[in-house]
PDB file of C-alpha atoms in Angstrom:
ATOM      1  CA  MET A   1     -11.540  12.158  -5.247  1.00 56.00           C
ATOM      2  CA  PRO A   2      -7.998  12.556  -6.623  1.00 76.00           C
ATOM      3  CA  LEU A   3      -8.316  10.305  -9.702  1.00 88.00           C
ATOM      4  CA  HIS A   4     -11.397  12.180 -10.856  1.00 92.00           C
ATOM      5  CA  HIS A   5      -9.466  15.422 -10.732  1.00 93.00           C
ATOM      6  CA  ALA A   6      -6.410  13.877 -12.384  1.00 90.00           C
ATOM      7  CA  VAL A   7      -8.626  12.957 -15.337  1.00 92.00           C
ATOM      8  CA  LEU A   8      -9.870  16.550 -15.467  1.00 92.00           C
ATOM      9  CA  ALA A   9      -6.232  17.706 -15.500  1.00 91.00           C
ATOM     10  CA  LEU A  10      -5.461  15.425 -18.449  1.00 90.00           C
ATOM     11  CA  LEU A  11      -8.434  16.782 -20.358  1.00 93.00           C
ATOM     12  CA  THR A  12      -7.169  20.360 -20.037  1.00 91.00           C
ATOM     13  CA  GLN A  13      -4.653  19.501 -22.750  1.00 89.00           C
ATOM     14  CA  ARG A  14      -7.081  18.057 -25.317  1.00 92.00           C
ATOM     15  CA  PRO A  15     -10.185  15.864 -25.667  1.00 94.00           C
ATOM     16  CA  SER A  16      -9.317  12.182 -25.344  1.00 94.00           C
ATOM     17  CA  HIS A  17     -10.851   8.727 -25.352  1.00 93.00           C
ATOM     18  CA  GLY A  18     -10.557   6.229 -22.484  1.00 92.00           C
ATOM     19  CA  TYR A  19      -7.496   4.209 -23.477  1.00 92.00           C
ATOM     20  CA  GLU A  20      -5.632   7.371 -24.437  1.00 93.00           C
ATOM     21  CA  LEU A  21      -6.340   8.834 -20.992  1.00 94.00           C
ATOM     22  CA  LYS A  22      -5.107   5.649 -19.334  1.00 93.00           C
ATOM     23  CA  ALA A  23      -1.822   5.726 -21.280  1.00 93.00           C
ATOM     24  CA  ARG A  24      -1.273   9.452 -20.685  1.00 90.00           C
ATOM     25  CA  PHE A  25      -1.948   9.107 -16.946  1.00 90.00           C
ATOM     26  CA  GLU A  26       0.526   6.244 -16.559  1.00 88.00           C
ATOM     27  CA  ASP A  27       3.170   8.078 -18.594  1.00 86.00           C
ATOM     28  CA  ALA A  28       2.715  11.299 -16.621  1.00 83.00           C
ATOM     29  CA  ILE A  29       2.692   9.802 -13.118  1.00 82.00           C
ATOM     30  CA  GLY A  30       5.292   7.057 -13.595  1.00 79.00           C
ATOM     31  CA  PRO A  31       5.851   3.682 -11.920  1.00 79.00           C
ATOM     32  CA  GLN A  32       5.351   4.719  -8.278  1.00 74.00           C
ATOM     33  CA  TRP A  33       1.589   5.151  -8.582  1.00 79.00           C
ATOM     34  CA  GLY A  34       0.925   1.977 -10.523  1.00 79.00           C
ATOM     35  CA  GLY A  35      -1.383   1.266 -13.445  1.00 83.00           C
ATOM     36  CA  LEU A  36      -4.854   2.704 -13.902  1.00 86.00           C
ATOM     37  CA  ASN A  37      -7.559   0.066 -14.309  1.00 91.00           C
ATOM     38  CA  ILE A  38      -9.496   0.797 -17.501  1.00 93.00           C
ATOM     39  CA  GLY A  39     -12.806  -0.330 -15.981  1.00 93.00           C
ATOM     40  CA  HIS A  40     -12.322   2.048 -13.067  1.00 94.00           C
ATOM     41  CA  LEU A  41     -11.382   4.831 -15.482  1.00 94.00           C
ATOM     42  CA  TYR A  42     -14.625   4.420 -17.414  1.00 95.00           C
ATOM     43  CA  GLN A  43     -16.568   4.552 -14.136  1.00 95.00           C
ATOM     44  CA  ILE A  44     -14.807   7.842 -13.365  1.00 95.00           C
ATOM     45  CA  LEU A  45     -15.637   9.207 -16.805  1.00 96.00           C
ATOM     46  CA  GLU A  46     -19.299   8.230 -16.396  1.00 96.00           C
ATOM     47  CA  ARG A  47     -19.464  10.131 -13.123  1.00 96.00           C
ATOM     48  CA  LEU A  48     -17.715  13.184 -14.572  1.00 96.00           C
ATOM     49  CA  VAL A  49     -20.191  13.245 -17.465  1.00 96.00           C
ATOM     50  CA  ARG A  50     -23.100  12.879 -15.027  1.00 97.00           C
ATOM     51  CA  ASP A  51     -21.802  15.752 -12.899  1.00 96.00           C
ATOM     52  CA  GLY A  52     -21.385  17.994 -15.935  1.00 97.00           C
ATOM     53  CA  TYR A  53     -17.603  18.263 -15.649  1.00 97.00           C
ATOM     54  CA  VAL A  54     -16.982  16.391 -18.907  1.00 96.00           C
ATOM     55  CA  SER A  55     -18.964  16.098 -22.132  1.00 97.00           C
ATOM     56  CA  ARG A  56     -19.028  12.981 -24.301  1.00 95.00           C
ATOM     57  CA  THR A  57     -19.330  12.717 -28.076  1.00 94.00           C
ATOM     58  CA  GLN A  58     -19.268   9.632 -30.248  1.00 90.00           C
ATOM     59  CA  VAL A  59     -16.697   9.473 -33.026  1.00 85.00           C
ATOM     60  CA  THR A  60     -17.322   7.202 -36.012  1.00 83.00           C
ATOM     61  CA  GLN A  61     -14.377   5.109 -37.181  1.00 79.00           C
ATOM     62  CA  ALA A  62     -14.329   3.393 -40.564  1.00 79.00           C
ATOM     63  CA  ASP A  63     -12.386   0.275 -39.631  1.00 81.00           C
ATOM     64  CA  ARG A  64     -13.090   0.072 -35.895  1.00 80.00           C
ATOM     65  CA  PRO A  65     -16.050   0.368 -33.535  1.00 81.00           C
ATOM     66  CA  ASP A  66     -17.148   3.910 -32.715  1.00 82.00           C
ATOM     67  CA  LYS A  67     -15.337   5.491 -29.774  1.00 88.00           C
ATOM     68  CA  ASN A  68     -16.329   8.035 -27.138  1.00 93.00           C
ATOM     69  CA  LEU A  69     -14.374  11.279 -26.985  1.00 94.00           C
ATOM     70  CA  TYR A  70     -14.369  13.139 -23.667  1.00 96.00           C
ATOM     71  CA  THR A  71     -13.990  16.926 -23.418  1.00 96.00           C
ATOM     72  CA  LEU A  72     -13.529  19.128 -20.361  1.00 94.00           C
ATOM     73  CA  THR A  73     -16.433  21.514 -19.766  1.00 96.00           C
ATOM     74  CA  GLU A  74     -16.274  24.975 -18.218  1.00 96.00           C
ATOM     75  CA  ALA A  75     -17.738  23.533 -15.006  1.00 96.00           C
ATOM     76  CA  GLY A  76     -15.005  20.886 -15.037  1.00 94.00           C
ATOM     77  CA  ARG A  77     -12.282  23.492 -15.392  1.00 92.00           C
ATOM     78  CA  THR A  78     -13.744  25.463 -12.480  1.00 93.00           C
ATOM     79  CA  GLU A  79     -13.862  22.295 -10.343  1.00 92.00           C
ATOM     80  CA  LEU A  80     -10.273  21.445 -11.229  1.00 92.00           C
ATOM     81  CA  ASP A  81      -9.099  24.967 -10.408  1.00 90.00           C
ATOM     82  CA  SER A  82     -10.807  24.837  -7.003  1.00 90.00           C
ATOM     83  CA  TRP A  83      -9.328  21.413  -6.168  1.00 88.00           C
ATOM     84  CA  ALA A  84      -5.805  21.975  -7.514  1.00 83.00           C
ATOM     85  CA  THR A  85      -5.198  25.287  -5.722  1.00 80.00           C
ATOM     86  CA  THR A  86      -6.286  24.308  -2.204  1.00 84.00           C
ATOM     87  CA  ALA A  87      -4.167  22.482   0.381  1.00 81.00           C
ATOM     88  CA  TRP A  88      -4.540  18.748   0.903  1.00 76.00           C
ATOM     89  CA  VAL A  89      -5.692  17.798   4.415  1.00 71.00           C
ATOM     90  CA  ARG A  90      -5.306  14.254   5.743  1.00 71.00           C
ATOM     91  CA  VAL A  91      -8.693  13.081   7.007  1.00 71.00           C
ATOM     92  CA  GLY A  92      -8.326   9.309   7.367  1.00 70.00           C
ATOM     93  CA  GLY A  93      -5.461   9.034   9.858  1.00 70.00           C
ATOM     94  CA  PHE A  94      -2.505   6.683   9.382  1.00 72.00           C
ATOM     95  CA  ARG A  95      -3.546   3.127   8.575  1.00 75.00           C
ATOM     96  CA  ASP A  96      -0.255   1.481   7.808  1.00 80.00           C
ATOM     97  CA  GLU A  97      -0.111  -2.288   8.361  1.00 86.00           C
ATOM     98  CA  LEU A  98       3.272  -1.820  10.037  1.00 90.00           C
ATOM     99  CA  PHE A  99       1.536  -0.377  13.098  1.00 90.00           C
ATOM    100  CA  LEU A 100      -0.594  -3.505  13.433  1.00 87.00           C
ATOM    101  CA  LYS A 101       2.523  -5.643  13.050  1.00 91.00           C
ATOM    102  CA  LEU A 102       4.219  -3.656  15.820  1.00 92.00           C
ATOM    103  CA  PHE A 103       1.130  -4.217  17.972  1.00 89.00           C
ATOM    104  CA  GLY A 104       1.397  -7.977  17.401  1.00 89.00           C
ATOM    105  CA  ALA A 105       5.146  -8.099  17.981  1.00 91.00           C
ATOM    106  CA  VAL A 106       4.859  -6.203  21.285  1.00 90.00           C
ATOM    107  CA  ALA A 107       2.337  -8.785  22.449  1.00 85.00           C
ATOM    108  CA  LEU A 108       4.820 -11.580  21.655  1.00 87.00           C
ATOM    109  CA  GLY A 109       7.742 -10.014  23.486  1.00 89.00           C
ATOM    110  CA  PRO A 110      11.064  -8.270  22.842  1.00 90.00           C
ATOM    111  CA  GLN A 111      12.548 -10.943  20.575  1.00 90.00           C
ATOM    112  CA  ALA A 112       9.607 -10.733  18.192  1.00 90.00           C
ATOM    113  CA  LEU A 113       9.755  -6.937  18.235  1.00 92.00           C
ATOM    114  CA  THR A 114      13.472  -6.927  17.411  1.00 92.00           C
ATOM    115  CA  ALA A 115      12.965  -9.451  14.612  1.00 93.00           C
ATOM    116  CA  LEU A 116      10.211  -7.350  13.047  1.00 94.00           C
ATOM    117  CA  ILE A 117      12.141  -4.083  13.290  1.00 94.00           C
ATOM    118  CA  GLU A 118      15.296  -5.527  11.755  1.00 94.00           C
ATOM    119  CA  SER A 119      13.368  -7.278   8.970  1.00 93.00           C
ATOM    120  CA  GLN A 120      11.462  -4.082   8.211  1.00 94.00           C
ATOM    121  CA  ARG A 121      14.685  -2.064   8.233  1.00 95.00           C
ATOM    122  CA  GLN A 122      16.210  -4.300   5.550  1.00 95.00           C
ATOM    123  CA  THR A 123      13.023  -4.001   3.490  1.00 94.00           C
ATOM    124  CA  TYR A 124      13.125  -0.202   3.625  1.00 95.00           C
ATOM    125  CA  LEU A 125      16.819  -0.137   2.695  1.00 96.00           C
ATOM    126  CA  SER A 126      16.071  -2.345  -0.296  1.00 95.00           C
ATOM    127  CA  GLU A 127      13.203  -0.036  -1.282  1.00 94.00           C
ATOM    128  CA  LEU A 128      15.519   2.980  -1.089  1.00 96.00           C
ATOM    129  CA  ALA A 129      18.001   1.310  -3.419  1.00 96.00           C
ATOM    130  CA  GLY A 130      15.232   0.605  -5.939  1.00 95.00           C
ATOM    131  CA  LEU A 131      13.905   4.156  -5.677  1.00 95.00           C
ATOM    132  CA  ALA A 132      17.374   5.569  -6.297  1.00 95.00           C
ATOM    133  CA  ARG A 133      17.555   3.558  -9.536  1.00 95.00           C
ATOM    134  CA  GLN A 134      14.109   4.818 -10.577  1.00 93.00           C
ATOM    135  CA  ARG A 135      15.127   8.393  -9.798  1.00 93.00           C
ATOM    136  CA  ARG A 136      18.121   8.144 -12.104  1.00 94.00           C
ATOM    137  CA  ALA A 137      16.024   6.564 -14.851  1.00 93.00           C
ATOM    138  CA  HIS A 138      13.371   9.316 -14.700  1.00 92.00           C
ATOM    139  CA  ALA A 139      15.619  12.331 -14.086  1.00 91.00           C
ATOM    140  CA  ALA A 140      14.352  13.999 -17.280  1.00 92.00           C
ATOM    141  CA  GLU A 141      10.662  13.670 -16.296  1.00 91.00           C
ATOM    142  CA  PRO A 142       9.976  16.364 -13.664  1.00 91.00           C
ATOM    143  CA  LEU A 143       6.555  15.172 -12.450  1.00 90.00           C
ATOM    144  CA  VAL A 144       7.656  11.549 -12.131  1.00 91.00           C
ATOM    145  CA  ALA A 145      10.888  12.669 -10.418  1.00 93.00           C
ATOM    146  CA  VAL A 146       8.918  14.638  -7.813  1.00 93.00           C
ATOM    147  CA  LEU A 147       6.760  11.601  -7.012  1.00 92.00           C
ATOM    148  CA  ILE A 148       9.851   9.409  -6.637  1.00 94.00           C
ATOM    149  CA  ASP A 149      11.463  12.041  -4.392  1.00 95.00           C
ATOM    150  CA  ALA A 150       8.340  11.925  -2.237  1.00 94.00           C
ATOM    151  CA  ALA A 151       8.612   8.146  -2.005  1.00 94.00           C
ATOM    152  CA  ILE A 152      12.280   8.420  -1.009  1.00 96.00           C
ATOM    153  CA  ALA A 153      11.515  10.982   1.694  1.00 96.00           C
ATOM    154  CA  HIS A 154       8.637   8.861   3.000  1.00 93.00           C
ATOM    155  CA  THR A 155      10.805   5.731   3.157  1.00 94.00           C
ATOM    156  CA  LYS A 156      13.589   7.591   4.982  1.00 95.00           C
ATOM    157  CA  ALA A 157      11.015   8.815   7.501  1.00 94.00           C
ATOM    158  CA  ASP A 158       9.826   5.223   7.933  1.00 92.00           C
ATOM    159  CA  LEU A 159      13.400   4.193   8.737  1.00 94.00           C
ATOM    160  CA  GLY A 160      13.510   6.835  11.460  1.00 93.00           C
ATOM    161  CA  LEU A 161      10.214   5.537  12.797  1.00 92.00           C
ATOM    162  CA  LEU A 162      11.795   2.114  13.339  1.00 93.00           C
ATOM    163  CA  ASP A 163      14.381   3.662  15.676  1.00 92.00           C
ATOM    164  CA  SER A 164      11.578   5.366  17.584  1.00 93.00           C
ATOM    165  CA  ALA A 165       9.626   2.103  17.751  1.00 93.00           C
ATOM    166  CA  ALA A 166      12.617   0.237  19.179  1.00 93.00           C
ATOM    167  CA  GLN A 167      13.163   2.916  21.821  1.00 93.00           C
ATOM    168  CA  HIS A 168       9.568   3.274  22.970  1.00 94.00           C
ATOM    169  CA  LEU A 169       8.126  -0.207  22.468  1.00 93.00           C
ATOM    170  CA  THR A 170      10.907  -2.459  23.797  1.00 93.00           C
ATOM    171  CA  PRO A 171      10.039  -1.756  27.486  1.00 92.00           C
ATOM    172  CA  LEU A 172       6.384  -2.421  26.687  1.00 89.00           C
ATOM    173  CA  ALA A 173       7.242  -5.695  24.954  1.00 89.00           C
ATOM    174  CA  GLU A 174       9.358  -6.756  27.943  1.00 90.00           C
ATOM    175  CA  ALA A 175       6.485  -6.001  30.312  1.00 86.00           C
ATOM    176  CA  HIS A 176       3.683  -7.542  28.283  1.00 72.00           C
ATOM    177  CA  GLY A 177       5.414 -10.263  26.300  1.00 58.00           C
ATOM    178  CA  VAL A 178       3.704 -13.652  26.275  1.00 53.00           C
ATOM    179  CA  PRO A 179       5.880 -16.399  27.845  1.00 52.00           C
ATOM    180  CA  ALA A 180       6.665 -19.405  25.689  1.00 44.00           C
ATOM    181  CA  PRO A 181       4.220 -22.302  26.248  1.00 45.00           C
ATOM    182  CA  GLU A 182       5.434 -25.188  28.422  1.00 47.00           C
ATOM    183  CA  VAL A 183       6.254 -28.384  26.567  1.00 39.00           C
ATOM    184  CA  SER A 184       4.417 -31.371  28.021  1.00 44.00           C
ATOM    185  CA  GLN A 185       6.338 -34.564  28.824  1.00 49.00           C
ATOM    186  CA  PRO A 186       5.572 -37.729  26.830  1.00 48.00           C
ATOM    187  CA  HIS A 187       3.390 -40.335  28.533  1.00 48.00           C
ATOM    188  CA  ARG A 188       3.179 -44.081  28.167  1.00 48.00           C
ATOM    189  CA  PRO A 189      -0.047 -45.686  27.062  1.00 49.00           C
ATOM    190  CA  GLY A 190      -2.298 -46.011  30.045  1.00 50.00           C
ATOM    191  CA  GLY A 191      -1.523 -42.516  31.314  1.00 47.00           C
ATOM    192  CA  ARG A 192       1.465 -43.382  33.575  1.00 48.00           C
ATOM    193  CA  ASP A 193       4.495 -41.090  33.466  1.00 47.00           C
ATOM    194  CA  THR A 194       7.524 -42.653  31.751  1.00 43.00           C
ATOM    195  CA  ALA A 195       9.993 -42.037  34.588  1.00 42.00           C
ATOM    196  CA  ILE A 196       7.627 -43.225  37.296  1.00 41.00           C
ATOM    197  CA  GLY A 197       6.672 -46.292  35.329  1.00 44.00           C
ATOM    198  CA  ASP A 198      10.293 -47.330  34.824  1.00 45.00           C
ATOM    199  CA  GLY A 199      11.010 -46.905  38.520  1.00 44.00           C
ATOM    200  CA  ASP A 200       8.041 -49.032  39.467  1.00 45.00           C
ATOM    201  CA  ALA A 201       9.176 -51.735  37.086  1.00 41.00           C
ATOM    202  CA  GLU A 202      12.651 -51.844  38.600  1.00 44.00           C
ATOM    203  CA  GLY A 203      11.381 -51.804  42.173  1.00 45.00           C
ATOM    204  CA  ALA A 204       8.757 -54.508  41.781  1.00 44.00           C
ATOM    205  CA  ARG A 205       9.736 -58.059  42.768  1.00 46.00           C
ATOM    206  CA  PRO A 206       7.585 -61.139  42.521  1.00 44.00           C
ATOM    207  CA  GLU A 207       6.785 -62.775  45.853  1.00 45.00           C
ATOM    208  CA  SER A 208       8.259 -66.215  46.482  1.00 43.00           C
ATOM    209  CA  ALA A 209       5.862 -69.131  46.488  1.00 39.00           C
TER     210      ALA A 209
END
């Protein structure tokens, strides 16, 4: 569980309380990861205390409510060392919504597929421009810069994927595309077709007395 281990990593520096850990995590990781929910953080801390990786002591404050101070234990350091020095292995597969969108666009036909790919391409290009600005802004923060570099590399790979999708999925979309629904003709009240009704009206003549 990566966030659990990230908290252990923060506690290697010094004992901390919850809101301090939240602020230090967000400063260390930068804007690409996003904020850390304080309620979730306290759930993590509870589990780490339960597992013996972190100890908790209560600190009395004169002008504020007492606060909990969390300290890394020897077992926590051993757990962190084991986790941080072994390779990460993807176990969940790729569950990117883009693949479901491609699935839907193929079902609709080549025009829908082209529209999706071009729209997604512009989105990725916009993301790259934003990431480049972030990279310049965080050039002096090595850990944040590495995370932004990873995001840039990932987005460039996604752009390449769009070219592959266009090449491999266009024939499938052409073969399996759903034809546009036929538009029904308007009818007059009574269920008679407009054209036929008009013709009948013109052709009808009253009989002479």
